[in-house]
Each structure stands twice: as structure tokens, then as C-alpha cells.
Amino acid sequence: MKFTFNINGTSQTVDIDKNTPLLWVVRDVLNLKGTKFGCGKAACGACTLHVDGESVRSCSYPIHFVEGKNVRTIEGLADGDNLHPVQQAWMEEVVPQCGYCQPGFMMATAAMLEKIPNPTDDDIDANIVNVCRCATYYRMRKAIHRAAEIKNANS
Amino acid sequence: MKVFIFLTAFQKTKIMTDSNNKSKKVSRRKFLVRGGLGTLGVLAVGTYVFRNPMRRAMYELAETMVVPYSGSGTEANLWIEVGNNNTITLHSPKVEMGQGTFTSFAQIIADELDVNINQIIVKAAETTTGIIDGMSTGGSLSVAQLFQPLREMAATMREKIKQEAAKKMGVDASSISTADGVLTANGKTMNYSEAIADVTDWTLPDTPKLRPISSYKYIGKPIKRTDLRAKVVGEPIFGMDAEMPDMLHAAVIRSEHVGGTLKSADISAAENMPGVVKIVQKDGWIGVVAESYAQALAAKNKVKVEWDVPKKWTEEDLRAYLKVGEGNMMITQKEGSALDEDGEDVINMEFTSPIGAHAQIEPNGAVAHVKDGKATVILSTQVLGVTQKQVAEALGIDATNVNIIGTYLGGGFGRRLNTSHAVQACQMSEAVGKPVKYFFTRKEEFQHDAFRPPTHHFVKGKVNEEGNLESLEHHYASGDVAMNSVIFPPVMASVLGSDVGAMRGGNIMYTNVPNYRAVQWHKTLPFATSFWRSLGLLANTFAIESFIDEMALNAGKSPVDYRLAMFGDDEHQNRIRKVIEVAAAKGNYTDKANDNRAMGFAASIDAGVPCAQVVDLSIENNRIKVHKVVCVMDCGLAVNPDQVKAQCEGSIIMGISATVHEKMTLKDGQLYPTIYGPYDMALMRNAPKEIDVHLIQGVDVPLPVGEPPLGPIGAAIGNAVRRITGKRLTDIPLTLG
Ligand code: FES
Ligand code: FES
């Protein structure tokens, strides 16, 4: 079946089984490898991206739900060369270790900041529930607060 | 001298193979010897009961694990490549798995080459074109091992560049000065690329004198990770992101039961599924190759397999099988006389730890292409050389025809010291004649991990009238860690008689206690167990440091003072003592609980690196909530203090996860759980909001940093809980019941 949607500002049409997880369309068909596979069962958050601005675990999100919608992946988070406040903060705080989980965390954070511009620690605990095995949570929390600051100063 | 004995044992074969390649034997030995010398000052002093000097030497080495670099090339031009546009590429013999090694390497060579760090690109070397570590990337050793060799390579390369520039500029090499990748003499300048362009004679000059550490611009500074931008913009740098043209996808079926063997398989329904190219049946596994991953997975579910399961293991079976008093016994430490174990005044405490999963987020996998007797494999691995050999053996081809291309790793933690799945990818590629990409499902990751083995411990002691220890013994049982692993020669097992990985942290560091012993019991388990970040350290330190805390409480003394009194007075013990004193001060340690909040204290030494931690936690809704951890570690020269701190922060939270949350269980012959969530791990909400790391430089060479901070955390948590509840927690994961 054919599905048409917008991804990082470009319209795309794919012809694929309707239950194919969005993750594999993004990674293998559209060749955007920034969105990661970790578990395939919506349990780790490595595959987090945005569908119409909402955080979605794309490994468990069938492609037919995406018809006519806007998808954003880590590759589309920056505005050209201008990194998103979340990415800027991540660099300032030197968050990534192995880096594998980080796109998922950054996408989850970016979506949260649209809804909660000044998250408290409790907001962060409740909303950022991805898994990082390198356990970079300590720096991530600092980076989330910093990202909120950068974003609010820009707007 | 200890290191030399070890080296000669391993080097014989190395030197023989060396005569077959072009590398300069003389300088190679020089590096190895220097690597050894640099570490002598930090070797822990232990007392061993072995008469065999070889065994004794290997034990001492194994305990510190400061093994000199074992790669085989010393040609600076194999490591360092000067490219166009004045870029410098380091072909790293070690991989980057998050530990920040590439950044430290860039700092090290930038300083000796005298270039700007932004000019440097660090890449994992490939097995056929670069120098890769003969053993592995692991043991927290990358920077410690390569600090000296890398500086020598870079200095030699700089000298070569100067010589070539001298010819081109018509000046004497000694009149040339270097800065930021530019050579200057008599007012003329030339960059490194220009100097080295057209050079065909790669005879290298002697290694010049290294610069004093104090003159370095990058070493010792908190330089930002060189892979930072790639990692925040989501560049495809991992094994999972690799592709080859015209590639097919595969999914693999293996036994879900421990020890299960393939009895029969019906592939007829699967063969007719859309996209299926071939179903490959091998010994113990079945591979489904299809055009897309989704198709391979769908077809996999249609294969009907019957397994022979000789025994359905349960947790009770495991505990009865693995315990102190069973299996191979080895006394790994002995001073004074042994405890009379039946004596009335003996205090005896029992501890356990569970099977631990690596749970790294990037699954294991490989992209392989086998064609015309040659194999190319791209994968995340800590053992490029070993994987090359495994593939060559399985395909019956020469290792020189196998190229293993290492990528960035989405976590290592020891899991990728076992990457024999490269063989499966190759066999499937051979069967279909095209490149094949294959990776584990999360369930396969959890069921076919090479786990941290479960452990069982008795810590026993006898105290005098003041409550001070007269005797202290640690008896511990573990499955394989280093034994039967691909990175140690099998001879090691027979020489050592016990498992040096399980031993990490198992010996007593309090050498002022008059009588002490450590006794290991070892068994191989029915499922694979192997290296898990810090090896035995996590569980062994938990047992010993929980016991010490109990003895301090028993004596009515501060656990800090109680520990300090148990050290002698030499350089080694002074380093541990200092770490303990500084941690107590920086953490404002107090022994008193405040309602449901208290502090816990513990210390350890691993790989010559002492570490002490103060944990501040409370109990909320019957759960442990860690608020703050103060960590003091003497890691020698920190090449990148910011990344050393990152390793401490990560280790601390991973340690909280492993000691408070995680547990694999054997049930009805299978390992559970098989997914994140049920395999409970620390998340953001479980991570302390404050982590305060203080580094001490007790020696002036870099020491291992990625594992030692996992030592104290479990015991420190248990010790804090003891002050709130009055109850001693003895089983990991620590739960309040
Ligand atoms: S891969 Fe989607 S949540 Fe883990
Ligand atoms: S940075 Fe490695 S898993 Fe998060």
C-alpha cells in the first residue's frame, strides 16, 4: 500500500505493508539512520521521533498511522546549521557517551519542552522515561534545564 | 619485575609471528617494555600462596589488570596518516564505545604532533589495513596502555615531517619550529600536508625526546568529546547503521531454553513467505534471509522448531549448583593463619548477587559479505582481531582474507568481547551470495547474553576486645568471567586454576589485619557468563564492604576510622587511605541517620585505582532513593578530567541500577525477563540529582578509570540503608521487602 507523509519538511510516498513499523521505513527505506532500534517493543525509547509534534516510539507505530502527517526525526531537529536548543545544551553539558540512545532522548526532550517550557525535576522524571545504559542521566538532567533556558531566551 | 615475567610468557608466540611481518622488532619491544615500566609503580602488593612463580606473577598482574598494550605494530605511519588539507587521521587500535578514548587519543597525539586538535580525525583501524589491539578494547585500559606508545608514535611522525620539510625548505631540521600543524623556518612556513606530499621513503627517524607533561596544551584538560557533534545530530556511526550495496536482511532462531539443541525444523511455511530468499540451517541455529528486515522477522515466526532440552534449569537449581564449597577451589590470597571456621567467636555473613545482563542499547549484529574466498564484516565489537580469526576458521579461509571493520559501539560493557555472531552473518552471506545484515532481537539479547555470573559469598571474621578485626576472610563462588573467554589463552585457566576476572575486588585490601584470606570457588554454568563492566568487583566489594561496615557498627566506631586503622604504611596503602579521607571530608560523612535519610560509606581498589564513595539516600514508599553520591578516585594522570568524571557518573548510576534494580532469573529452563521494563533498570527518576567527583593524581601516568568506580556503590547503599532500618541487606538487588 502507498502512504504519503511529510518528513523533516519533505513529502515522501512509500509503498509498503501497512503494518510495517515507522522505524523501519525511516531507517531502511528513507535511509535516515539517526532514529535507533533498541528493543522493538516500545520499551527503551531509542526509536523516539515526532509525529505531528508528539513523541512517538516508532518501533511500535505502524506506517499507516502516519498517512498525511508530519514526521520529524533527529536529522530534522536542527534548523539547517543552527542546532536546536536541546542539541546545543547536549553539547554544552557533554552528555553523550556511546551516544546510541541520545537521539531518542533529545527527541523526547524537545517534545516535552513544547508542552512544558520550564520543566521541574519532577516533570523530567515523569516525562523522560527512555533507557540509557551508559547512564548519562545526571548530565542529561542538567542539559534539559539548560535547553529550556536557551529555548526561552530565544523566543 | 612482575610485568616482565608475564610478558615473556605471552611474547614468545608474538615475537615469532612478528618475524613474519615488517615491523621493527627492536622498537616494538621497547614499547612493550616501557608500557610495563610505566605501570610498575601502581602494582598492588598482595601475598600469594603459589610456589609456582609463573602463577604468582600472573595473579598479581591479573589483579591489577594493568596489562601492557599487546598490539604488534610500531610503524608510526601505520597509526598516523597525514592527509590533504592538513588533516591527521589516527587509525586507532582501540574502539570507541562511549568511554571517550578517541578524544583522549586525539589530545595525546595533538600535543606531541604539535597540531590543533580540530585537525585530528580518530577512526577505528580495520583488521587488514591498520594496527588493532591483539587482545581487546576492554579492562578500562585503552588510555592507560597507549599513553606512552601514542606519544612516541606522534613524536616520531613529527620528526619525520620536520625532516621532509627541511629538505623541501632547504634548511636544517633543527631550525624548524612547529605550531598548530605549521612548520616555520627563516620566516618561511609550510603545513604538514605540504611537507609530507610525495614522500615515498618511509624510513622513520629515531623517536625524539617526549615533551614534558607540563608543556602540553590538551593533555590534562577537559576537552569536549571529539564525537560530540556527530552524536547530537544523529550521524550513522554505529554497527547497526552499516549497510552494503544490494544487502539482504536476516533474522535468526535459537533455543529459548538454556542448553537447548536443535532437534527438527519445518521450514515449509516460512519458505513461501513474501520476500524470503533462503533459509539457512546450521548447527544449533536457523537463519531466515529475506529482502527486508520485517519480512525476515515475519518468516522467522513461521518456522516450526523442536528443541531438545536436557534439563529445565530453575533458580533453585542454580543456587544449589553455584555455592561456596562447590567446584574448583583456589586460595587467591593468604596472610597469617586461617580462621577456625567452627570457632564460636567467628562472625559469618552470607551474600549473593544475581545474573546480570549487559542490556547495552545497540543490539549485537553484523553486516557481512562473503565472496570469492574473501569476507568483509562491519560490526560493533571490542575484539576485531578475535572476530577475524573466528570468521576465518568458520569459513576455512586465511585470516588475511577477512577484513573486520569496526564502528562506534552503542555500548560495550564487556558484551562485545563475544561477537561470534559475525560468523553467522558470514555463513548466511555465503549461502545467498550477497551481503547480509543481521542483528539480535531484544529477546535474543536478554536470553543469549554472555551474562555477569551470579555469585555467592561468605565473609567471616574474628574481632578482639576493641572490636578490631583479628582475622578476615572472603569465600566466594562465581561462574566464568575470564575463564573460557576468547580473549585469554586457554592455558591461562590451567596455569591459574581459578578465574582472574571473578577475582577482581575479591581479595582483602586491609592488609593491617593480622590474618586474612580470600578463597575462590569456581564453576562453569550451563549458560554463557563472561565480562560485565568491572567483572567481580561489583559483587565482591558489596560483600566485603558490607561486612566491614557491620564490624564498625559492632565496634561502635565510625566506619571511616575503622577502615583507616586497617591499612599499613606504604605508598600503595597510603593512596587508598587518602581516597578514603578525602571522600569522608568532601562528602561530610556522618554516621547518624536522620529519620528515613542516611549516608553510607564504602571503598575499593581495582586495577590499581582506589575509589571511595559517600552515598546520601532516603527510603520513600519502601524504596531506596539515592539523592547524592560523592566519589573520590585516584586515577593517576587524567588525560581528560571531564570524561573521567563522565565515566564515574555513568558507573555510579549503572552501579545503582545493578545493585538496586536488576536481576535475571532462571525459570523453567529459560532466562527472564526478555525486555526492558521487566528487566528493571535505573531510569532518570532513579538517578541521583547530585554526583560530585573528585580526582586525585597519586601517580603521574594514566590508570584505568571506566570500571573502578563501580566498586563501592552497592555496599555504600546497603550501609546507608542499615543505618535507617537497622537491617543488613545481603542480597543484590537490594530490596526492602
Ligand atoms: S526500539 Fe522502540 S522503544 Fe525500543
Ligand atoms: S549514551 Fe550510551 S546508551 Fe545512552
mmCIF file of C-alpha atoms in Angstrom, chain B residues 52-204:
data_model
loop_
_atom_site.group_PDB
_atom_site.id
_atom_site.type_symbol
_atom_site.label_atom_id
_atom_site.label_comp_id
_atom_site.label_asym_id
_atom_site.label_seq_id
_atom_site.Cartn_x
_atom_site.Cartn_y
_atom_site.Cartn_z
ATOM 1 C CA ASN B 52 54.879 -21.568 41.000
ATOM 2 C CA PRO B 53 56.461 -18.184 40.144
ATOM 3 C CA MET B 54 54.623 -18.024 36.855
ATOM 4 C CA ARG B 55 51.279 -18.413 38.503
ATOM 5 C CA ARG B 56 52.203 -15.882 41.113
ATOM 6 C CA ALA B 57 53.232 -13.340 38.534
ATOM 7 C CA MET B 58 50.109 -13.839 36.501
ATOM 8 C CA TYR B 59 47.920 -13.453 39.538
ATOM 9 C CA GLU B 60 49.496 -10.220 40.551
ATOM 10 C CA LEU B 61 49.090 -8.975 37.042
ATOM 11 C CA ALA B 62 45.546 -10.216 36.805
ATOM 12 C CA GLU B 63 44.630 -8.467 39.981
ATOM 13 C CA THR B 64 45.708 -5.081 38.739
ATOM 14 C CA MET B 65 44.931 -5.842 35.111
ATOM 15 C CA VAL B 66 47.323 -3.140 34.032
ATOM 16 C CA VAL B 67 48.349 -5.229 31.056
ATOM 17 C CA PRO B 68 50.712 -3.523 28.631
ATOM 18 C CA TYR B 69 49.435 -2.896 25.139
ATOM 19 C CA SER B 70 49.654 -6.073 23.082
ATOM 20 C CA GLY B 71 49.300 -4.799 19.543
ATOM 21 C CA SER B 72 52.020 -5.640 17.109
ATOM 22 C CA GLY B 73 52.855 -2.599 15.006
ATOM 23 C CA THR B 74 55.169 0.238 15.802
ATOM 24 C CA GLU B 75 55.405 1.968 12.456
ATOM 25 C CA ALA B 76 54.197 5.471 13.129
ATOM 26 C CA ASN B 77 52.839 5.735 9.581
ATOM 27 C CA LEU B 78 50.513 2.781 10.143
ATOM 28 C CA TRP B 79 48.908 4.640 13.002
ATOM 29 C CA ILE B 80 49.049 8.226 11.906
ATOM 30 C CA GLU B 81 48.173 9.401 8.436
ATOM 31 C CA VAL B 82 48.759 12.933 7.289
ATOM 32 C CA GLY B 83 46.089 13.742 4.739
ATOM 33 C CA ASN B 84 45.350 16.591 2.411
ATOM 34 C CA ASN B 85 44.143 19.868 3.954
ATOM 35 C CA ASN B 86 46.466 19.271 6.882
ATOM 36 C CA THR B 87 44.210 16.691 8.485
ATOM 37 C CA ILE B 88 45.706 13.981 10.645
ATOM 38 C CA THR B 89 43.966 10.618 10.917
ATOM 39 C CA LEU B 90 44.738 8.291 13.767
ATOM 40 C CA HIS B 91 43.887 4.690 12.971
ATOM 41 C CA SER B 92 43.073 3.651 16.485
ATOM 42 C CA PRO B 93 43.866 0.115 17.626
ATOM 43 C CA LYS B 94 41.051 0.540 20.160
ATOM 44 C CA VAL B 95 37.363 1.173 19.536
ATOM 45 C CA GLU B 96 35.151 3.939 20.919
ATOM 46 C CA MET B 97 32.245 2.623 22.943
ATOM 47 C CA GLY B 98 31.395 5.749 24.891
ATOM 48 C CA GLN B 99 34.390 5.788 27.184
ATOM 49 C CA GLY B 100 35.861 8.822 25.437
ATOM 50 C CA THR B 101 39.025 7.086 24.325
ATOM 51 C CA PHE B 102 39.078 8.647 20.867
ATOM 52 C CA THR B 103 39.014 12.093 22.440
ATOM 53 C CA SER B 104 41.886 11.261 24.775
ATOM 54 C CA PHE B 105 43.858 9.804 21.875
ATOM 55 C CA ALA B 106 43.275 12.975 19.855
ATOM 56 C CA GLN B 107 44.537 15.045 22.799
ATOM 57 C CA ILE B 108 47.618 12.875 23.175
ATOM 58 C CA ILE B 109 48.706 12.950 19.555
ATOM 59 C CA ALA B 110 47.765 16.609 19.045
ATOM 60 C CA ASP B 111 50.172 17.554 21.802
ATOM 61 C CA GLU B 112 53.117 15.506 20.541
ATOM 62 C CA LEU B 113 52.485 16.285 16.868
ATOM 63 C CA ASP B 114 52.012 19.927 17.686
ATOM 64 C CA VAL B 115 48.786 20.336 15.762
ATOM 65 C CA ASN B 116 45.397 21.770 16.629
ATOM 66 C CA ILE B 117 43.065 19.117 17.986
ATOM 67 C CA ASN B 118 40.493 20.087 15.351
ATOM 68 C CA GLN B 119 42.840 18.776 12.662
ATOM 69 C CA ILE B 120 42.603 15.273 14.058
ATOM 70 C CA ILE B 121 40.229 12.535 12.998
ATOM 71 C CA VAL B 122 40.249 9.331 15.018
ATOM 72 C CA LYS B 123 38.931 6.151 13.395
ATOM 73 C CA ALA B 124 38.905 2.543 14.448
ATOM 74 C CA ALA B 125 41.559 0.700 12.431
ATOM 75 C CA GLU B 126 40.450 -2.151 10.177
ATOM 76 C CA THR B 127 41.990 -5.569 10.605
ATOM 77 C CA THR B 128 43.608 -5.680 7.195
ATOM 78 C CA THR B 129 44.915 -2.151 6.997
ATOM 79 C CA GLY B 130 45.634 -0.991 10.479
ATOM 80 C CA ILE B 131 47.067 -1.951 13.787
ATOM 81 C CA ILE B 132 44.419 -3.368 16.036
ATOM 82 C CA ASP B 133 44.783 -4.454 19.584
ATOM 83 C CA GLY B 134 45.615 -8.149 19.638
ATOM 84 C CA MET B 135 43.580 -8.657 22.745
ATOM 85 C CA SER B 136 40.611 -6.340 23.005
ATOM 86 C CA THR B 137 39.256 -2.953 23.889
ATOM 87 C CA GLY B 138 38.390 -3.503 27.498
ATOM 88 C CA GLY B 139 39.550 -3.541 31.062
ATOM 89 C CA SER B 140 39.412 0.262 31.086
ATOM 90 C CA LEU B 141 42.893 0.065 29.640
ATOM 91 C CA SER B 142 42.855 1.980 26.386
ATOM 92 C CA VAL B 143 44.346 5.251 27.573
ATOM 93 C CA ALA B 144 46.490 3.638 30.283
ATOM 94 C CA GLN B 145 48.103 1.281 27.788
ATOM 95 C CA LEU B 146 48.527 3.643 24.869
ATOM 96 C CA PHE B 147 49.535 6.882 26.567
ATOM 97 C CA GLN B 148 53.228 6.202 26.073
ATOM 98 C CA PRO B 149 53.190 4.392 22.695
ATOM 99 C CA LEU B 150 50.912 7.014 21.137
ATOM 100 C CA ARG B 151 53.096 9.864 22.271
ATOM 101 C CA GLU B 152 56.127 8.085 20.847
ATOM 102 C CA MET B 153 54.368 7.438 17.530
ATOM 103 C CA ALA B 154 53.295 11.077 17.288
ATOM 104 C CA ALA B 155 56.692 12.428 18.219
ATOM 105 C CA THR B 156 58.341 10.159 15.634
ATOM 106 C CA MET B 157 55.893 11.302 12.990
ATOM 107 C CA ARG B 158 56.527 14.951 13.850
ATOM 108 C CA GLU B 159 60.244 14.356 13.444
ATOM 109 C CA LYS B 160 59.703 12.709 10.072
ATOM 110 C CA ILE B 161 57.584 15.640 8.920
ATOM 111 C CA LYS B 162 60.276 18.046 10.031
ATOM 112 C CA GLN B 163 62.937 16.134 8.138
ATOM 113 C CA GLU B 164 60.899 16.180 4.961
ATOM 114 C CA ALA B 165 60.123 19.857 5.393
ATOM 115 C CA ALA B 166 63.817 20.557 5.919
ATOM 116 C CA LYS B 167 64.598 19.002 2.528
ATOM 117 C CA LYS B 168 61.878 20.997 0.798
ATOM 118 C CA MET B 169 62.680 24.275 2.513
ATOM 119 C CA GLY B 170 66.433 23.801 2.185
ATOM 120 C CA VAL B 171 67.084 24.325 5.876
ATOM 121 C CA ASP B 172 68.339 22.234 8.742
ATOM 122 C CA ALA B 173 65.611 20.250 10.500
ATOM 123 C CA SER B 174 66.759 21.581 13.860
ATOM 124 C CA SER B 175 65.990 25.137 12.791
ATOM 125 C CA ILE B 176 62.324 24.336 12.149
ATOM 126 C CA SER B 177 59.727 25.114 14.757
ATOM 127 C CA THR B 178 56.205 23.681 14.780
ATOM 128 C CA ALA B 179 52.858 25.003 15.967
ATOM 129 C CA ASP B 180 49.267 24.152 15.050
ATOM 130 C CA GLY B 181 50.333 21.913 12.176
ATOM 131 C CA VAL B 182 52.555 24.538 10.575
ATOM 132 C CA LEU B 183 56.344 24.369 10.206
ATOM 133 C CA THR B 184 58.303 27.608 10.316
ATOM 134 C CA ALA B 185 61.953 28.309 9.493
ATOM 135 C CA ASN B 186 63.692 31.520 8.428
ATOM 136 C CA GLY B 187 60.357 33.264 8.085
ATOM 137 C CA LYS B 188 59.093 30.597 5.668
ATOM 138 C CA THR B 189 56.140 28.396 6.505
ATOM 139 C CA MET B 190 54.769 25.102 5.243
ATOM 140 C CA ASN B 191 51.976 22.945 6.573
ATOM 141 C CA TYR B 192 52.288 19.255 7.421
ATOM 142 C CA SER B 193 50.470 18.077 4.299
ATOM 143 C CA GLU B 194 52.806 20.039 2.083
ATOM 144 C CA ALA B 195 55.840 18.720 3.908
ATOM 145 C CA ILE B 196 54.795 15.117 3.542
ATOM 146 C CA ALA B 197 53.379 15.287 -0.010
ATOM 147 C CA ASP B 198 55.090 12.906 -2.459
ATOM 148 C CA VAL B 199 57.069 11.136 0.242
ATOM 149 C CA THR B 200 57.709 7.536 -0.738
ATOM 150 C CA ASP B 201 60.578 6.666 1.565
ATOM 151 C CA TRP B 202 59.001 5.963 4.942
ATOM 152 C CA THR B 203 62.173 5.220 6.816
ATOM 153 C CA LEU B 204 61.444 6.679 10.191
#
